[in-house]
């Protein structure tokens, strides 16, 4: 039996048997049929939303492929720059902005009375084994000394190299405080920005934690030009040169495998769920 309630709603009266007779219970007519289109529409929306996961993963994997090509090219350029023949230090400091890691040669003398110390640092072993540079676990400092270039008439900053903590005081390494005019080769380094969790520099205590060329230049009266002396500059009892770390992280292959793997897995699950459904029994 059908009970009409208003112009749009109708109920079916279903018989309900009990010991005292038969009662009629109202029930919404055709509710299953009405809900079927809504359920199908919801499934369709969910289907295309879930497809965004493998599509996005594929796009990110492809982006990492391009990033890896760019990084490999950058590493090759950096290696060729480091291995290039030294050139005279340019007189115009503006030119140095495009010469980071480029070997340069200068002639002049040190002013040991204005040493700066970048610390804590660990020593880079200049002995290259299988193309790798190993680091020591001993803590110490890099000794940065003003160097007056007689041919250019300017004073620059030179990272002479590593000394252990017990040798930071110049009184403990007098034999290594070279005097007189000399030829020096090193690689150009630019200023650094402070990284997270790295302490602020403390010029008053002569404790430096990163290369702030402007502040170092003000402290020593030098120009904001900085080079890392090469290993050949090392003298007995002095800092160990060749402390340039030339490294670029290249983890893009891991990211490529991760994103393409996620794309393959989610594509398989999407295909099984929406295109290979088992027929209802």
PDB file of C-alpha atoms in Angstrom, residues 68-213:
ATOM      1  CA  UNK A  68      69.395  16.019 -11.871  1.00  0.00           C
ATOM      2  CA  UNK A  69      70.493  17.094 -15.355  1.00  0.00           C
ATOM      3  CA  UNK A  70      70.971  20.632 -14.094  1.00  0.00           C
ATOM      4  CA  UNK A  71      72.943  19.454 -11.013  1.00  0.00           C
ATOM      5  CA  UNK A  72      75.246  17.181 -13.060  1.00  0.00           C
ATOM      6  CA  UNK A  73      75.998  20.072 -15.400  1.00  0.00           C
ATOM      7  CA  UNK A  74      76.721  22.342 -12.430  1.00  0.00           C
ATOM      8  CA  UNK A  75      79.063  19.766 -10.871  1.00  0.00           C
ATOM      9  CA  UNK A  76      80.943  19.362 -14.164  1.00  0.00           C
ATOM     10  CA  UNK A  77      81.347  23.140 -14.460  1.00  0.00           C
ATOM     11  CA  UNK A  78      82.563  23.373 -10.864  1.00  0.00           C
ATOM     12  CA  UNK A  79      85.112  20.591 -11.332  1.00  0.00           C
ATOM     13  CA  UNK A  80      86.460  22.176 -14.502  1.00  0.00           C
ATOM     14  CA  UNK A  81      86.714  25.547 -12.734  1.00  0.00           C
ATOM     15  CA  UNK A  82      88.630  24.122  -9.761  1.00  0.00           C
ATOM     16  CA  UNK A  83      91.085  22.300 -12.034  1.00  0.00           C
ATOM     17  CA  UNK A  84      91.714  25.312 -14.269  1.00  0.00           C
ATOM     18  CA  UNK A  85      95.067  27.033 -14.449  1.00  0.00           C
ATOM     19  CA  UNK A  86      95.475  29.909 -11.939  1.00  0.00           C
ATOM     20  CA  UNK A  87      94.936  33.393 -13.267  1.00  0.00           C
ATOM     21  CA  UNK A  88      96.154  36.677 -11.747  1.00  0.00           C
ATOM     22  CA  UNK A  89      93.747  38.066  -9.173  1.00  0.00           C
ATOM     23  CA  UNK A  90      91.566  40.654 -10.975  1.00  0.00           C
ATOM     24  CA  UNK A  91      92.045  44.231  -9.882  1.00  0.00           C
ATOM     25  CA  UNK A  92      88.274  44.845 -10.047  1.00  0.00           C
ATOM     26  CA  UNK A  93      86.479  43.120  -7.142  1.00  0.00           C
ATOM     27  CA  UNK A  94      83.261  43.022  -9.176  1.00  0.00           C
ATOM     28  CA  UNK A  95      84.825  40.423 -11.464  1.00  0.00           C
ATOM     29  CA  UNK A  96      85.252  38.062  -8.511  1.00  0.00           C
ATOM     30  CA  UNK A  97      81.503  37.484  -8.257  1.00  0.00           C
ATOM     31  CA  UNK A  98      81.741  35.140 -11.238  1.00  0.00           C
ATOM     32  CA  UNK A  99      85.016  33.504 -10.189  1.00  0.00           C
ATOM     33  CA  UNK A 100      84.156  31.524  -7.067  1.00  0.00           C
ATOM     34  CA  UNK A 101      86.301  28.370  -6.826  1.00  0.00           C
ATOM     35  CA  UNK A 102      88.532  29.678  -9.601  1.00  0.00           C
ATOM     36  CA  UNK A 103      92.271  29.417  -8.780  1.00  0.00           C
ATOM     37  CA  UNK A 104      94.078  32.760  -8.711  1.00  0.00           C
ATOM     38  CA  UNK A 105      97.647  33.771  -7.949  1.00  0.00           C
ATOM     39  CA  UNK A 106      98.871  36.748  -5.941  1.00  0.00           C
ATOM     40  CA  UNK A 107     102.192  38.155  -4.752  1.00  0.00           C
ATOM     41  CA  UNK A 108     102.767  39.936  -1.472  1.00  0.00           C
ATOM     42  CA  UNK A 109     103.220  39.387   2.263  1.00  0.00           C
ATOM     43  CA  UNK A 110     101.152  38.460   5.328  1.00  0.00           C
ATOM     44  CA  UNK A 111     100.201  40.654   8.268  1.00  0.00           C
ATOM     45  CA  UNK A 112     100.110  38.077  11.082  1.00  0.00           C
ATOM     46  CA  UNK A 113      99.139  40.653  13.696  1.00  0.00           C
ATOM     47  CA  UNK A 114      95.520  40.622  12.486  1.00  0.00           C
ATOM     48  CA  UNK A 115      94.730  36.913  12.262  1.00  0.00           C
ATOM     49  CA  UNK A 116      91.098  35.785  12.357  1.00  0.00           C
ATOM     50  CA  UNK A 117      89.880  32.346  13.365  1.00  0.00           C
ATOM     51  CA  UNK A 118      86.910  30.527  11.815  1.00  0.00           C
ATOM     52  CA  UNK A 119      85.926  27.795  14.245  1.00  0.00           C
ATOM     53  CA  UNK A 120      85.143  25.089  15.011  1.00  0.00           C
ATOM     54  CA  UNK A 121      86.420  23.351  11.880  1.00  0.00           C
ATOM     55  CA  UNK A 122      87.743  19.905  11.002  1.00  0.00           C
ATOM     56  CA  UNK A 123      90.658  19.389   8.666  1.00  0.00           C
ATOM     57  CA  UNK A 124      90.117  18.395   5.057  1.00  0.00           C
ATOM     58  CA  UNK A 125      92.753  15.859   4.053  1.00  0.00           C
ATOM     59  CA  UNK A 126      94.310  17.313   0.874  1.00  0.00           C
ATOM     60  CA  UNK A 127      95.362  13.804  -0.208  1.00  0.00           C
ATOM     61  CA  UNK A 128      92.709  12.815  -2.724  1.00  0.00           C
ATOM     62  CA  UNK A 129      91.952   9.089  -2.825  1.00  0.00           C
ATOM     63  CA  UNK A 130      89.694   7.837  -5.580  1.00  0.00           C
ATOM     64  CA  UNK A 131      88.443  11.364  -6.136  1.00  0.00           C
ATOM     65  CA  UNK A 132      87.337  11.799  -2.523  1.00  0.00           C
ATOM     66  CA  UNK A 133      88.399  14.259   0.144  1.00  0.00           C
ATOM     67  CA  UNK A 134      88.362  12.881   3.666  1.00  0.00           C
ATOM     68  CA  UNK A 135      87.969  14.916   6.845  1.00  0.00           C
ATOM     69  CA  UNK A 136      89.664  14.475  10.187  1.00  0.00           C
ATOM     70  CA  UNK A 137      87.616  14.308  13.372  1.00  0.00           C
ATOM     71  CA  UNK A 138      90.042  16.613  15.208  1.00  0.00           C
ATOM     72  CA  UNK A 139      88.527  20.005  15.923  1.00  0.00           C
ATOM     73  CA  UNK A 140      90.374  23.220  15.299  1.00  0.00           C
ATOM     74  CA  UNK A 141      90.167  26.457  13.309  1.00  0.00           C
ATOM     75  CA  UNK A 142      90.906  28.016   9.956  1.00  0.00           C
ATOM     76  CA  UNK A 143      93.474  30.811  10.222  1.00  0.00           C
ATOM     77  CA  UNK A 144      92.513  33.825   8.101  1.00  0.00           C
ATOM     78  CA  UNK A 145      95.322  36.352   7.639  1.00  0.00           C
ATOM     79  CA  UNK A 146      95.425  39.687   5.782  1.00  0.00           C
ATOM     80  CA  UNK A 147      97.708  39.512   2.744  1.00  0.00           C
ATOM     81  CA  UNK A 148      98.997  42.699   1.104  1.00  0.00           C
ATOM     82  CA  UNK A 149      99.253  42.268  -2.677  1.00  0.00           C
ATOM     83  CA  UNK A 150     102.224  44.363  -3.739  1.00  0.00           C
ATOM     84  CA  UNK A 151     101.397  44.247  -7.451  1.00  0.00           C
ATOM     85  CA  UNK A 152      97.765  45.342  -6.956  1.00  0.00           C
ATOM     86  CA  UNK A 153      98.258  47.632  -3.968  1.00  0.00           C
ATOM     87  CA  UNK A 154      95.359  46.052  -2.052  1.00  0.00           C
ATOM     88  CA  UNK A 155      95.061  43.859   1.034  1.00  0.00           C
ATOM     89  CA  UNK A 156      92.951  40.704   0.805  1.00  0.00           C
ATOM     90  CA  UNK A 157      92.006  37.947   3.252  1.00  0.00           C
ATOM     91  CA  UNK A 158      93.658  34.540   2.903  1.00  0.00           C
ATOM     92  CA  UNK A 159      92.504  31.350   4.604  1.00  0.00           C
ATOM     93  CA  UNK A 160      95.936  29.866   5.280  1.00  0.00           C
ATOM     94  CA  UNK A 161      94.402  26.574   6.393  1.00  0.00           C
ATOM     95  CA  UNK A 162      93.683  24.382   9.387  1.00  0.00           C
ATOM     96  CA  UNK A 163      95.327  24.321  12.811  1.00  0.00           C
ATOM     97  CA  UNK A 164      94.263  22.075  15.712  1.00  0.00           C
ATOM     98  CA  UNK A 165      92.675  23.743  18.712  1.00  0.00           C
ATOM     99  CA  UNK A 166      95.899  23.590  20.732  1.00  0.00           C
ATOM    100  CA  UNK A 167      97.671  25.529  17.960  1.00  0.00           C
ATOM    101  CA  UNK A 168      95.178  28.358  17.495  1.00  0.00           C
ATOM    102  CA  UNK A 169      97.335  30.705  19.561  1.00  0.00           C
ATOM    103  CA  UNK A 170     100.022  32.014  17.144  1.00  0.00           C
ATOM    104  CA  UNK A 171     102.601  31.866  19.960  1.00  0.00           C
ATOM    105  CA  UNK A 172     102.490  28.066  19.649  1.00  0.00           C
ATOM    106  CA  UNK A 173     103.398  28.082  15.928  1.00  0.00           C
ATOM    107  CA  UNK A 174     105.969  30.818  15.465  1.00  0.00           C
ATOM    108  CA  UNK A 175     107.921  28.773  12.908  1.00  0.00           C
ATOM    109  CA  UNK A 176     104.872  28.784  10.639  1.00  0.00           C
ATOM    110  CA  UNK A 177     104.426  32.573  10.617  1.00  0.00           C
ATOM    111  CA  UNK A 178     106.174  33.148   7.287  1.00  0.00           C
ATOM    112  CA  UNK A 179     107.648  36.579   6.654  1.00  0.00           C
ATOM    113  CA  UNK A 180     108.658  38.426   3.527  1.00  0.00           C
ATOM    114  CA  UNK A 181     107.262  38.569   0.029  1.00  0.00           C
ATOM    115  CA  UNK A 182     105.971  35.369  -1.492  1.00  0.00           C
ATOM    116  CA  UNK A 183     103.895  34.001  -4.355  1.00  0.00           C
ATOM    117  CA  UNK A 184     100.593  32.436  -3.324  1.00  0.00           C
ATOM    118  CA  UNK A 185      97.924  30.449  -5.138  1.00  0.00           C
ATOM    119  CA  UNK A 186      94.397  29.903  -3.879  1.00  0.00           C
ATOM    120  CA  UNK A 187      90.758  29.675  -4.897  1.00  0.00           C
ATOM    121  CA  UNK A 188      88.301  32.546  -4.732  1.00  0.00           C
ATOM    122  CA  UNK A 189      85.574  32.287  -2.110  1.00  0.00           C
ATOM    123  CA  UNK A 190      82.566  34.563  -1.731  1.00  0.00           C
ATOM    124  CA  UNK A 191      80.780  35.676   1.399  1.00  0.00           C
ATOM    125  CA  UNK A 192      78.455  33.314   3.271  1.00  0.00           C
ATOM    126  CA  UNK A 193      75.066  33.813   4.842  1.00  0.00           C
ATOM    127  CA  UNK A 194      74.545  32.383   8.305  1.00  0.00           C
ATOM    128  CA  UNK A 195      72.884  28.986   8.168  1.00  0.00           C
ATOM    129  CA  UNK A 196      70.238  27.903  10.685  1.00  0.00           C
ATOM    130  CA  UNK A 197      71.660  26.864  14.060  1.00  0.00           C
ATOM    131  CA  UNK A 198      75.063  28.424  13.254  1.00  0.00           C
ATOM    132  CA  UNK A 199      76.065  30.907  15.992  1.00  0.00           C
ATOM    133  CA  UNK A 200      76.530  34.577  15.223  1.00  0.00           C
ATOM    134  CA  UNK A 201      80.059  35.794  14.590  1.00  0.00           C
ATOM    135  CA  UNK A 202      81.753  37.470  17.551  1.00  0.00           C
ATOM    136  CA  UNK A 203      84.350  39.930  16.207  1.00  0.00           C
ATOM    137  CA  UNK A 204      85.130  41.219  19.714  1.00  0.00           C
ATOM    138  CA  UNK A 205      86.381  37.789  20.787  1.00  0.00           C
ATOM    139  CA  UNK A 206      87.758  37.012  17.313  1.00  0.00           C
ATOM    140  CA  UNK A 207      85.417  34.022  16.982  1.00  0.00           C
ATOM    141  CA  UNK A 208      84.043  33.576  13.484  1.00  0.00           C
ATOM    142  CA  UNK A 209      81.651  30.821  12.487  1.00  0.00           C
ATOM    143  CA  UNK A 210      81.043  31.701   8.832  1.00  0.00           C
ATOM    144  CA  UNK A 211      82.591  33.946   6.154  1.00  0.00           C
ATOM    145  CA  UNK A 212      81.174  37.437   6.518  1.00  0.00           C
ATOM    146  CA  UNK A 213      83.549  39.274   4.197  1.00  0.00           C
TER     147      UNK A 213
END
